[in-house]
PDB file of C-alpha atoms in Angstrom:
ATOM      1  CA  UNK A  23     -19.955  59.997   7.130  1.00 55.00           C
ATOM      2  CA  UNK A  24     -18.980  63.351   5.714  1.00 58.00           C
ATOM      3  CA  UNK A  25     -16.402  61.800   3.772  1.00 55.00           C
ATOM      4  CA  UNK A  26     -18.629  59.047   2.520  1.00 60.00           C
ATOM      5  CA  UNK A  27     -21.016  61.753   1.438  1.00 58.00           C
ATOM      6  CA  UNK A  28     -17.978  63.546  -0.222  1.00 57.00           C
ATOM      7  CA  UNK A  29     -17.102  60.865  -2.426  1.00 56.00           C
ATOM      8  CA  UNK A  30     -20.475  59.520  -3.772  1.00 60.00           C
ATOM      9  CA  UNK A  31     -20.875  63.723  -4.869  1.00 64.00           C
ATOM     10  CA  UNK A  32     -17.539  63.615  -6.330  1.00 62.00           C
ATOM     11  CA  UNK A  33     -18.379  60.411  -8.382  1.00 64.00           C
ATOM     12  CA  UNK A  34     -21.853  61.058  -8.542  1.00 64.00           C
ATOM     13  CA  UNK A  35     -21.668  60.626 -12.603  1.00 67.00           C
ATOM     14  CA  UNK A  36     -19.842  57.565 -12.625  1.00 65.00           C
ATOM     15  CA  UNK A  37     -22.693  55.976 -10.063  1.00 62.00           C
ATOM     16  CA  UNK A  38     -25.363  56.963 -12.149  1.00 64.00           C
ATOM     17  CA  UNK A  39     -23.918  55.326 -15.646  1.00 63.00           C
ATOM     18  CA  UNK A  40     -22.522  52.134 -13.782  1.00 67.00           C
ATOM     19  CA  UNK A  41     -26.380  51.885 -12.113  1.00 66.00           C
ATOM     20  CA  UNK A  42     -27.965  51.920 -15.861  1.00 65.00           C
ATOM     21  CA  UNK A  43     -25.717  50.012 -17.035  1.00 66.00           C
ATOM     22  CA  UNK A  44     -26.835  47.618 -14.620  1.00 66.00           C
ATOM     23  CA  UNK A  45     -30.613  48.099 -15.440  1.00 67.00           C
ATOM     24  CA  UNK A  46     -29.755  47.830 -19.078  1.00 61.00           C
ATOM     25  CA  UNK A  47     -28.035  44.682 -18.737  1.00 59.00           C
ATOM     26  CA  UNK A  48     -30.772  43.457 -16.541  1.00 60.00           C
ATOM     27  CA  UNK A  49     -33.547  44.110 -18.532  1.00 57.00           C
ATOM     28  CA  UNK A  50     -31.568  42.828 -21.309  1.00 58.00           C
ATOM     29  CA  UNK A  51     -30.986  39.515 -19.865  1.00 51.00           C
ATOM     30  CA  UNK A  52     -34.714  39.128 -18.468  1.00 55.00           C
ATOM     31  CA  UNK A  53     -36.429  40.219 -22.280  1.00 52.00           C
ATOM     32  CA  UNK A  54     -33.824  38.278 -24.340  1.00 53.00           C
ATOM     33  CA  UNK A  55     -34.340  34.499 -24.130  1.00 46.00           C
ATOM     34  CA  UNK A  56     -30.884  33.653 -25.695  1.00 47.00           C
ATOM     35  CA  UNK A  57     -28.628  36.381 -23.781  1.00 49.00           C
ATOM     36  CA  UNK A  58     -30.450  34.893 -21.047  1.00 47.00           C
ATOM     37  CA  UNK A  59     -29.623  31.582 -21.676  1.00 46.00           C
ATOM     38  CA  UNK A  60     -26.087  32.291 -22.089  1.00 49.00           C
ATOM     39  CA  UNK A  61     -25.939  34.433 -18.820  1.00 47.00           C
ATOM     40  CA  UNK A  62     -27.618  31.217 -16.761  1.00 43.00           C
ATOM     41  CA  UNK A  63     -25.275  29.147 -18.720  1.00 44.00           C
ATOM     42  CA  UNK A  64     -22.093  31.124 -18.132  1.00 50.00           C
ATOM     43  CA  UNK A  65     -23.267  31.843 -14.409  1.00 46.00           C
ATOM     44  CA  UNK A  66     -23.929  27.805 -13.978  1.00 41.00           C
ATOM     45  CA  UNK A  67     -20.813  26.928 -15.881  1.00 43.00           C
ATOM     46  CA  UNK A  68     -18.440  29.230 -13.278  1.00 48.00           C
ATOM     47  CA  UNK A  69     -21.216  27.847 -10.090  1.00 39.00           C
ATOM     48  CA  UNK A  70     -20.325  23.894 -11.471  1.00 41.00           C
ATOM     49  CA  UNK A  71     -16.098  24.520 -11.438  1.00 48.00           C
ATOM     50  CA  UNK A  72     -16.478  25.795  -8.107  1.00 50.00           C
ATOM     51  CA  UNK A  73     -18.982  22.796  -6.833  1.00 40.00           C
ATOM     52  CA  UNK A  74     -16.447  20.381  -8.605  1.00 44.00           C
ATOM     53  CA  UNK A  75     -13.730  21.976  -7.008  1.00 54.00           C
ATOM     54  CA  UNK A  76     -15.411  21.472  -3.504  1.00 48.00           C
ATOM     55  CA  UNK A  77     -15.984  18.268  -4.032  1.00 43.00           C
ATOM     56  CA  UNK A  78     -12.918  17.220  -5.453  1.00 56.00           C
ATOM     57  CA  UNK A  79     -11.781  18.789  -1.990  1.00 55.00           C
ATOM     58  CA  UNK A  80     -14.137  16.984   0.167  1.00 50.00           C
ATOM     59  CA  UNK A  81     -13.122  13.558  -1.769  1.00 52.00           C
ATOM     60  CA  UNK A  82      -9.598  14.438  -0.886  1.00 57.00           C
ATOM     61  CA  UNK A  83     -10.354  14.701   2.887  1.00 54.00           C
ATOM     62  CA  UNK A  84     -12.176  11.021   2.847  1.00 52.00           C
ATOM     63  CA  UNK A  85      -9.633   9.621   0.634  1.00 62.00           C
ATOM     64  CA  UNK A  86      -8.446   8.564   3.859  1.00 60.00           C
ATOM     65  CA  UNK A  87     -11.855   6.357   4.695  1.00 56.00           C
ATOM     66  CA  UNK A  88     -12.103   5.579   1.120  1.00 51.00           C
ATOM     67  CA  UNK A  89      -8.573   3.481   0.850  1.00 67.00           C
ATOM     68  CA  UNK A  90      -9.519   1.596   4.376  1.00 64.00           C
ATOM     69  CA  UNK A  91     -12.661   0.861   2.701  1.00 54.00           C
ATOM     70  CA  UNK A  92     -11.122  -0.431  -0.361  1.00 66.00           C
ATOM     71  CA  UNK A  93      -8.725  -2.347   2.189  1.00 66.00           C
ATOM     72  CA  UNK A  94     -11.324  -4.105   3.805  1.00 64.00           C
ATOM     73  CA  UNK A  95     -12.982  -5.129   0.420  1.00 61.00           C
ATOM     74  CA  UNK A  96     -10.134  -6.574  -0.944  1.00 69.00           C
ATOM     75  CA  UNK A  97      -9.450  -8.451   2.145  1.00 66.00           C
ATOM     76  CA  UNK A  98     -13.073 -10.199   2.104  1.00 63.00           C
ATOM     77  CA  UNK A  99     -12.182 -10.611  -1.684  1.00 66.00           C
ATOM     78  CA  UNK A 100      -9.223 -12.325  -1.028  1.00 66.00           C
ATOM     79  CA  UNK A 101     -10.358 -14.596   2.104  1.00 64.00           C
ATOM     80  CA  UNK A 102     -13.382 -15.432  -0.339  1.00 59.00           C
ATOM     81  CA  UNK A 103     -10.997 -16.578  -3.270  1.00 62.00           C
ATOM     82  CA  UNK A 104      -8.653 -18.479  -0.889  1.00 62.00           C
ATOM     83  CA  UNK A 105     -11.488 -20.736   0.824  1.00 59.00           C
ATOM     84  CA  UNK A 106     -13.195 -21.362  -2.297  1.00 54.00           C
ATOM     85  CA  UNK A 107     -11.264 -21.300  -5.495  1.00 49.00           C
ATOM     86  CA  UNK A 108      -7.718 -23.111  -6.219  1.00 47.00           C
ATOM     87  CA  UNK A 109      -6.649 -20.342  -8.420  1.00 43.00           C
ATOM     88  CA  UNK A 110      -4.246 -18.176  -7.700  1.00 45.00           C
ATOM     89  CA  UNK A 111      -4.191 -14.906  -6.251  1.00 45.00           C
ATOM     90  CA  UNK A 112      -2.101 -11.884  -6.666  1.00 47.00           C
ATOM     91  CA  UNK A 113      -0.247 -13.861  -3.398  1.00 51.00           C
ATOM     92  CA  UNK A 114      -0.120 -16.805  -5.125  1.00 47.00           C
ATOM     93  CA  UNK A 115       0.303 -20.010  -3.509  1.00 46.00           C
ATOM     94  CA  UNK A 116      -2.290 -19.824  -0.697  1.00 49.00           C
ATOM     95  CA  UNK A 117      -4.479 -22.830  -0.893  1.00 46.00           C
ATOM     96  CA  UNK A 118      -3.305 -26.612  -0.974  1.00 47.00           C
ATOM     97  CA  UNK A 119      -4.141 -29.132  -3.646  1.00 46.00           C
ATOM     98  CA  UNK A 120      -7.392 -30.257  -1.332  1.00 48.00           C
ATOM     99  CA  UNK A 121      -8.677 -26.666  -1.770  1.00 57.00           C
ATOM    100  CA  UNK A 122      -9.326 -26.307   1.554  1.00 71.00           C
ATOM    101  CA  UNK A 123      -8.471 -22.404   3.028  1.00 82.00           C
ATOM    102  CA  UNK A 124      -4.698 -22.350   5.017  1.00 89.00           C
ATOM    103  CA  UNK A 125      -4.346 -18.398   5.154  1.00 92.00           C
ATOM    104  CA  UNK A 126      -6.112 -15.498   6.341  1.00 92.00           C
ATOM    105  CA  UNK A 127      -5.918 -11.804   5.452  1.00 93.00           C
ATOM    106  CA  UNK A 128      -6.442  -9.180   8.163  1.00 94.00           C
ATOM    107  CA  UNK A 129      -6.263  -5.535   6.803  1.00 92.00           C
ATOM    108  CA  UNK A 130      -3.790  -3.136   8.608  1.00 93.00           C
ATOM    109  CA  UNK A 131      -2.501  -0.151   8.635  1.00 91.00           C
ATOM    110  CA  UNK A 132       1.312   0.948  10.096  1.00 92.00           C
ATOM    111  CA  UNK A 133       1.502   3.853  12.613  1.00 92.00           C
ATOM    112  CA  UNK A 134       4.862   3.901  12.796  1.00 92.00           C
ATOM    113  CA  UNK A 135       7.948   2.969  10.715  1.00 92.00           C
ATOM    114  CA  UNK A 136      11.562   2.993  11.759  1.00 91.00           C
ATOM    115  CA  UNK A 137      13.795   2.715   8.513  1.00 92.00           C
ATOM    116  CA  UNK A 138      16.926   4.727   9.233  1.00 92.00           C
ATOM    117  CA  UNK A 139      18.559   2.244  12.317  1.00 93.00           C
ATOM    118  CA  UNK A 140      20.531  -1.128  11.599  1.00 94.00           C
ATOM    119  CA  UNK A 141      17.455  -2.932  13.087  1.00 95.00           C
ATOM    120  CA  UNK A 142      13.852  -1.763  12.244  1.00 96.00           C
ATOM    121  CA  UNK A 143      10.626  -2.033  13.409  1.00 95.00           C
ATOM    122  CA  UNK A 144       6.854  -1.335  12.545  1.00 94.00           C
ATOM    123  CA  UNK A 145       3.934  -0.601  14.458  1.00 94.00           C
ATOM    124  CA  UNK A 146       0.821  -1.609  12.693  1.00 94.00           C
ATOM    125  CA  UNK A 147      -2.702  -0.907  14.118  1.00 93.00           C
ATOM    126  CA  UNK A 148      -4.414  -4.098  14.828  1.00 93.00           C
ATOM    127  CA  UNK A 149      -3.363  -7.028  17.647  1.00 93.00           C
ATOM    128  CA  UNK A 150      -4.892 -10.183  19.769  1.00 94.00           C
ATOM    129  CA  UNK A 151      -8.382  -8.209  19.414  1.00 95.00           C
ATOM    130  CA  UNK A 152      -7.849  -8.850  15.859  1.00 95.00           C
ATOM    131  CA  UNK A 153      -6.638 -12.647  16.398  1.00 94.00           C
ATOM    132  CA  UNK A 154      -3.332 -11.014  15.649  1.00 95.00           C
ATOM    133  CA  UNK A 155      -0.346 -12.713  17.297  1.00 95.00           C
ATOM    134  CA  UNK A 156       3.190 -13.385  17.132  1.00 96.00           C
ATOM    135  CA  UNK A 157       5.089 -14.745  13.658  1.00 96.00           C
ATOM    136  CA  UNK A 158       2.675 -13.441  11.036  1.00 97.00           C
ATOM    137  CA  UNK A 159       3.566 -12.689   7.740  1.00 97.00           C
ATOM    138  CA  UNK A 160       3.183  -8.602   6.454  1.00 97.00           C
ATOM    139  CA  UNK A 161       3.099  -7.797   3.197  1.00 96.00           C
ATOM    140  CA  UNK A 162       0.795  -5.757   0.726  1.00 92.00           C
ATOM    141  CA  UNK A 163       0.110  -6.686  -3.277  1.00 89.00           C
ATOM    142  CA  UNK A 164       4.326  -5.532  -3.864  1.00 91.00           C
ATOM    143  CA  UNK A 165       5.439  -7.788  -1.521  1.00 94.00           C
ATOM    144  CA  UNK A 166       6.661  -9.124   1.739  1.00 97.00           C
ATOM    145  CA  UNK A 167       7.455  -6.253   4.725  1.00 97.00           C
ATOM    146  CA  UNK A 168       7.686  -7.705   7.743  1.00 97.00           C
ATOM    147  CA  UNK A 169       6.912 -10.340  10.515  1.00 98.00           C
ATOM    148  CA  UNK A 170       4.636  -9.732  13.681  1.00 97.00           C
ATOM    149  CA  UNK A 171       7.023  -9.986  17.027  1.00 95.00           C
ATOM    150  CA  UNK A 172       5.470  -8.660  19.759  1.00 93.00           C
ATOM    151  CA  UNK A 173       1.715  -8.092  19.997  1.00 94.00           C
ATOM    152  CA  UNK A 174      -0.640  -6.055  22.659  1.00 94.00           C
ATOM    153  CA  UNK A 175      -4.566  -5.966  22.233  1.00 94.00           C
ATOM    154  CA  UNK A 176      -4.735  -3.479  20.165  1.00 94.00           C
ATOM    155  CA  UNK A 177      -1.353  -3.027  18.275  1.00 94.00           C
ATOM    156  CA  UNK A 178       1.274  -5.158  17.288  1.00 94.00           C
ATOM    157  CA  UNK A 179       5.055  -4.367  16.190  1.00 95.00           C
ATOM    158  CA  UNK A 180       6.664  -6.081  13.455  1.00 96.00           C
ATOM    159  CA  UNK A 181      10.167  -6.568  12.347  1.00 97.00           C
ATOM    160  CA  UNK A 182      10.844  -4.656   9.364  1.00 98.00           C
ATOM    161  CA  UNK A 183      12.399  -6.500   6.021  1.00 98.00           C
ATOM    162  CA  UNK A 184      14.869  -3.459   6.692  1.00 98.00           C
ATOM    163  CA  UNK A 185      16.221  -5.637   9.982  1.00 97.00           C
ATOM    164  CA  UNK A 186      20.005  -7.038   9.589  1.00 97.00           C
ATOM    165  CA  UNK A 187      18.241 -10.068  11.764  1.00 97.00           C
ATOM    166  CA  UNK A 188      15.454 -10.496   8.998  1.00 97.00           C
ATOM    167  CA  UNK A 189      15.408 -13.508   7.168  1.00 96.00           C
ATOM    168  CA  UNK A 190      13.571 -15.367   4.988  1.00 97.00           C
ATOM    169  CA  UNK A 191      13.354 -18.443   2.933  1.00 96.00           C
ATOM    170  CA  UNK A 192      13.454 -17.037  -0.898  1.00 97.00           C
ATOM    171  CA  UNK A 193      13.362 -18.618  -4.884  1.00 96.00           C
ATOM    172  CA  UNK A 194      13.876 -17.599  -8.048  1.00 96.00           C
ATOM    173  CA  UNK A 195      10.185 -17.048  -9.859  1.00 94.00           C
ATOM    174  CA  UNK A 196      11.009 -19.233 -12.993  1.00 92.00           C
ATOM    175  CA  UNK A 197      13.068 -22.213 -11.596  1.00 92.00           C
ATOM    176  CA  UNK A 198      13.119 -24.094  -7.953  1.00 92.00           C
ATOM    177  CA  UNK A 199      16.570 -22.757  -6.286  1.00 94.00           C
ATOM    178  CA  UNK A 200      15.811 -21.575  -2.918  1.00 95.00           C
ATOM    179  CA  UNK A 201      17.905 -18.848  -0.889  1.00 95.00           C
ATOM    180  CA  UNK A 202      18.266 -17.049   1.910  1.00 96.00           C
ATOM    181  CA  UNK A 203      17.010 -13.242   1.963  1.00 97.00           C
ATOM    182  CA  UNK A 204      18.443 -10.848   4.644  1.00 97.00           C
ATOM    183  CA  UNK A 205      19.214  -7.209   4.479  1.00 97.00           C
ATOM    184  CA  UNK A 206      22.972  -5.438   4.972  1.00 96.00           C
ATOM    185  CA  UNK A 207      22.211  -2.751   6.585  1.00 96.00           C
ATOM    186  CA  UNK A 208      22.727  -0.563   3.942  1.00 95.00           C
ATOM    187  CA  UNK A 209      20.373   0.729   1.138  1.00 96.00           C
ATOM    188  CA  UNK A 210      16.873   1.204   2.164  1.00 96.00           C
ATOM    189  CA  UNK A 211      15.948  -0.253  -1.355  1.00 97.00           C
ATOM    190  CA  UNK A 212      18.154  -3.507  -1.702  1.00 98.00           C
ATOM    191  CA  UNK A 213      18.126  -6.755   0.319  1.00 98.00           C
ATOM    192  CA  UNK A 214      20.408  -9.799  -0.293  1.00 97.00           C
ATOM    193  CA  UNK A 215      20.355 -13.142  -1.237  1.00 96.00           C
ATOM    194  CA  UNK A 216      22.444 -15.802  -0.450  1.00 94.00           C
ATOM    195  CA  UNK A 217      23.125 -19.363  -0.186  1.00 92.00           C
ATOM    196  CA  UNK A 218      21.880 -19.773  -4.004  1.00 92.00           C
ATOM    197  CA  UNK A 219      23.782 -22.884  -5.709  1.00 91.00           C
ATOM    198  CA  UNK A 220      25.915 -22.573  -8.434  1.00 86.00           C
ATOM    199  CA  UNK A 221      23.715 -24.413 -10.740  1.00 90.00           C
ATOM    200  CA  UNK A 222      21.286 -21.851 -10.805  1.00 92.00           C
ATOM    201  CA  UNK A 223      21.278 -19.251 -13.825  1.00 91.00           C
ATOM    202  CA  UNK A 224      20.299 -16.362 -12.435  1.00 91.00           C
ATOM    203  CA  UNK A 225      20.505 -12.724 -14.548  1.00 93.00           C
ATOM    204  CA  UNK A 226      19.797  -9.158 -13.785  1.00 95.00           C
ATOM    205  CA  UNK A 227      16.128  -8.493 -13.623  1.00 96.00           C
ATOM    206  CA  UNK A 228      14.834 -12.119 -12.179  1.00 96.00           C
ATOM    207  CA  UNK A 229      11.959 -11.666  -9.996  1.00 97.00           C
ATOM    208  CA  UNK A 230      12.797 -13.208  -6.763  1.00 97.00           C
ATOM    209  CA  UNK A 231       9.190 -14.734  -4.389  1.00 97.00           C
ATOM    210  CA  UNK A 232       9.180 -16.011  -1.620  1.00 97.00           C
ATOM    211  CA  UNK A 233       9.904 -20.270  -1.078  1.00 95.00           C
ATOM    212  CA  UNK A 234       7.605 -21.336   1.425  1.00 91.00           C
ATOM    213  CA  UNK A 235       9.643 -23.340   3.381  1.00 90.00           C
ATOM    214  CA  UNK A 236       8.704 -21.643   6.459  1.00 88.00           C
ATOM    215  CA  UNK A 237       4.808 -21.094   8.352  1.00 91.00           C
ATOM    216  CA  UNK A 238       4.915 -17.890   8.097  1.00 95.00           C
ATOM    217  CA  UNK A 239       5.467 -16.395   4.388  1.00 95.00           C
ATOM    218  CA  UNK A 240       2.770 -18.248   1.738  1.00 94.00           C
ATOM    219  CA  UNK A 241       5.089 -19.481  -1.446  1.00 94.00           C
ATOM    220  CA  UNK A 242       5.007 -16.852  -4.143  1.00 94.00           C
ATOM    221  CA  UNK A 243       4.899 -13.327  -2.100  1.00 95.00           C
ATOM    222  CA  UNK A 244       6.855 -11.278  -4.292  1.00 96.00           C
ATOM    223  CA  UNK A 245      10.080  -9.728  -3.058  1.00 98.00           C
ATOM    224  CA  UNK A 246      11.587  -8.134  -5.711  1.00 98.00           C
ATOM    225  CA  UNK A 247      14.230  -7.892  -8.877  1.00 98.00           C
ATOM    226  CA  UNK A 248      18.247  -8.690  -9.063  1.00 97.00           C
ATOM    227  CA  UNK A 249      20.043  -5.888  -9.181  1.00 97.00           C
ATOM    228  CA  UNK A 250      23.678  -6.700  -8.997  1.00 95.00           C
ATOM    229  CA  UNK A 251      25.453 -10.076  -9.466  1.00 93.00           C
ATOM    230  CA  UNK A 252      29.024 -10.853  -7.884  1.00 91.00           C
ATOM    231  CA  UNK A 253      30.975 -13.630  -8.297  1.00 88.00           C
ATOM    232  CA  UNK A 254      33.752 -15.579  -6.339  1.00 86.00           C
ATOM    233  CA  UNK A 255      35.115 -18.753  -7.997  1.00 84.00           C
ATOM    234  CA  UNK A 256      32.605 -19.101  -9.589  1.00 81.00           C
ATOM    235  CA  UNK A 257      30.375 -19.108  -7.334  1.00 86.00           C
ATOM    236  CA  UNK A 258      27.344 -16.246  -6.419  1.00 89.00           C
ATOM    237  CA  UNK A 259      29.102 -14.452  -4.105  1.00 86.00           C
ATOM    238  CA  UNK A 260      26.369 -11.668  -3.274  1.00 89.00           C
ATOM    239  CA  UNK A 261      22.884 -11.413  -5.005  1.00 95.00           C
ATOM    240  CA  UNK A 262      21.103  -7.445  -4.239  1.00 97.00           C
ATOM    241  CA  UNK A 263      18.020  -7.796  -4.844  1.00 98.00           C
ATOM    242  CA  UNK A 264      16.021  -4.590  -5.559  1.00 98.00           C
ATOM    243  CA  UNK A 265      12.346  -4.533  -3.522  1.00 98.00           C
ATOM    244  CA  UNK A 266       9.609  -4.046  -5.008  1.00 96.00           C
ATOM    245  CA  UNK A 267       7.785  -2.055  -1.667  1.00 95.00           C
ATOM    246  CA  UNK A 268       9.366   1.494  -1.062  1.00 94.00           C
ATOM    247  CA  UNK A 269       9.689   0.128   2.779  1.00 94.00           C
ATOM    248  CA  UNK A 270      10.005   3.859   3.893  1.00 92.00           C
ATOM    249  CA  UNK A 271       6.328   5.003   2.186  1.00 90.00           C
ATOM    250  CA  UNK A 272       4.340   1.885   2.770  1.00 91.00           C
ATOM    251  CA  UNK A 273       1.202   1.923   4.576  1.00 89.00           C
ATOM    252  CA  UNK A 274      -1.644  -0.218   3.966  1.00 90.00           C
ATOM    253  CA  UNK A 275      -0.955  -3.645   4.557  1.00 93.00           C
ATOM    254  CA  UNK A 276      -1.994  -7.199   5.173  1.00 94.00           C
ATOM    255  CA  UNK A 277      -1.252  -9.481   8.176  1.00 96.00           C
ATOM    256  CA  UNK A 278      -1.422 -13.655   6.827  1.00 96.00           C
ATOM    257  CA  UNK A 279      -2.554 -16.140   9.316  1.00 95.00           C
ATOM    258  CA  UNK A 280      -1.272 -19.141   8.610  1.00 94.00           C
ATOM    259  CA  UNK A 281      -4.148 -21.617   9.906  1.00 93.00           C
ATOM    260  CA  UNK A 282      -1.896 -24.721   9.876  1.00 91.00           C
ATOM    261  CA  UNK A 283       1.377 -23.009  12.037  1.00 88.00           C
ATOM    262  CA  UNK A 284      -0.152 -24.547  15.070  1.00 88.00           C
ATOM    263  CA  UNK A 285      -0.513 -27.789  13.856  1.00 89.00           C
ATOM    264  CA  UNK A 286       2.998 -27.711  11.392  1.00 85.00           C
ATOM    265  CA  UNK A 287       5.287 -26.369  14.654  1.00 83.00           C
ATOM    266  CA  UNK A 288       3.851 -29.042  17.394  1.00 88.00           C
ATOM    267  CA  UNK A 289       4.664 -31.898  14.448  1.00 88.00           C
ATOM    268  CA  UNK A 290       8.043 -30.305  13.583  1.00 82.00           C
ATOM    269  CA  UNK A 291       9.047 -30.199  17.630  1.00 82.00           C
ATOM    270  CA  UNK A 292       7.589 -34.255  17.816  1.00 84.00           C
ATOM    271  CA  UNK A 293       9.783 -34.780  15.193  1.00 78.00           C
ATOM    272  CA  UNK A 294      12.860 -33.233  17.050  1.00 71.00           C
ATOM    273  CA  UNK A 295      12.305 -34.460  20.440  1.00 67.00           C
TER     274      UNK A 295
END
């Protein structure tokens, strides 16, 4: 206390000037309509960058809620488009010539996602509660990610395009040769295409969508780009194909119900019995 006492004598003079110059700058402020105005302004000005900044905070902490939000909107948007328009969607082929609906889109999200074995798998956060089951297509607007495989009430694991057993029935975009797409095990950011004929002119940069020919995939997901073209008598020896998802950073996704499997797979075993 002594020392406190100490100081303010010590710096007694230096007290008394900065408390009139705070009375002087007071009474300036309060009998001065336009330094006042700029103070308030000034003061509100420094008060508003620091609201915004909380804000901008607090919107970064939902952006979380916001996105699922978003997620779910599109979904109803899409479902809506699909049972009552025959125009196409960012997922293209989805409705038959009758116009009646044939897919579903359930918004997801993945929990977990292995990309650094030989044969990958997701976890994605929705299952039979969800009418989720088995052989469903994954994808989001970039493309195709996976297929459902195994399925609890709550969650169900898919395997990931990044799967040496993945495969899928592919095209070109601009002309009707179909494919087959499965991954090498290698690059995280290339897949492969084979089994395209001969005939087919194919050049760096096609986009390459998905053919259909299966109850799973819609026609027209979007897969990705040709990278790299080898030949062997003259023949397509290996087509990469560059994806369009970054597997390894994807999160929000859809899961397509195809509302016709049931009906297309006990027609297809008649057919084979």
């Amino acid at each position: 206390m002594q020392f406190i006492l100490y100081l303010i004598q010590k710096n007694r003079s230096f007290l008394l000037f900065f408390v009139l110059e705070l009375i002087a700058l007071f009474l300036t402020i309060q009998f001065h309509s336009y330094r006042k105005s700029k103070f308030i302004n000034s003061a509100n000005e420094i008060s508003g960058g620091l609201y915004n900044n909380v804000t901008s905070f607090r919107d970064y902490l939902h952006l979380r809620e916001e996105n699922e939000i978003l997620a779910e909107e599109n979904t109803k948007l899409i479902n809506y488009i699909n049972s009552s328009t025959p125009k196409k969607t960012i997922f293209l082929d989805s409705i038959d010539s009758l116009n009646q609906q044939k897919y579903t889109y359930t918004p997801a999200k993945i929990v977990n996602n292995d990309f650094h074995k030989s044969n990958n798998f997701l976890t994605i956060d929705k299952g039979l509660n969800d009418s989720i089951n088995v052989d469903m297509a994954v994808v989001n607007p970039k493309g195709i990610i996976g297929i459902t495989t195994n399925v609890s009430n709550n969650y169900v694991s898919a395997i990931s395009v990044l799967n040496t057993n993945f495969k899928v029935n592919a095209k070109l975009k601009n002309a009707d040769y179909f494919g087959t797409l499965s991954w090498d095990g290698k690059s995280t950011k290339e897949v492969q295409l084979k089994d395209i004929p001969r005939q087919a002119v194919l050049k760096v940069g096609d986009t390459i969508i998905t053919g259909g020919r299966s109850s799973i995939f819609p026609a027209g997901i979007l897969i990705g780009s040709v990278s790299n073209i080898t030949y062997r008598n003259n023949r397509y020896e290996q087509i990469n194909i560059a994806l369009f998802n970054d597997i390894r950073n994807v999160s929000n996704v859809y899961i397509i119900k195809n509302l016709h499997k049931t009906e297309i797979e006990n027609l297809e075993k008649r057919r084979n019995e």
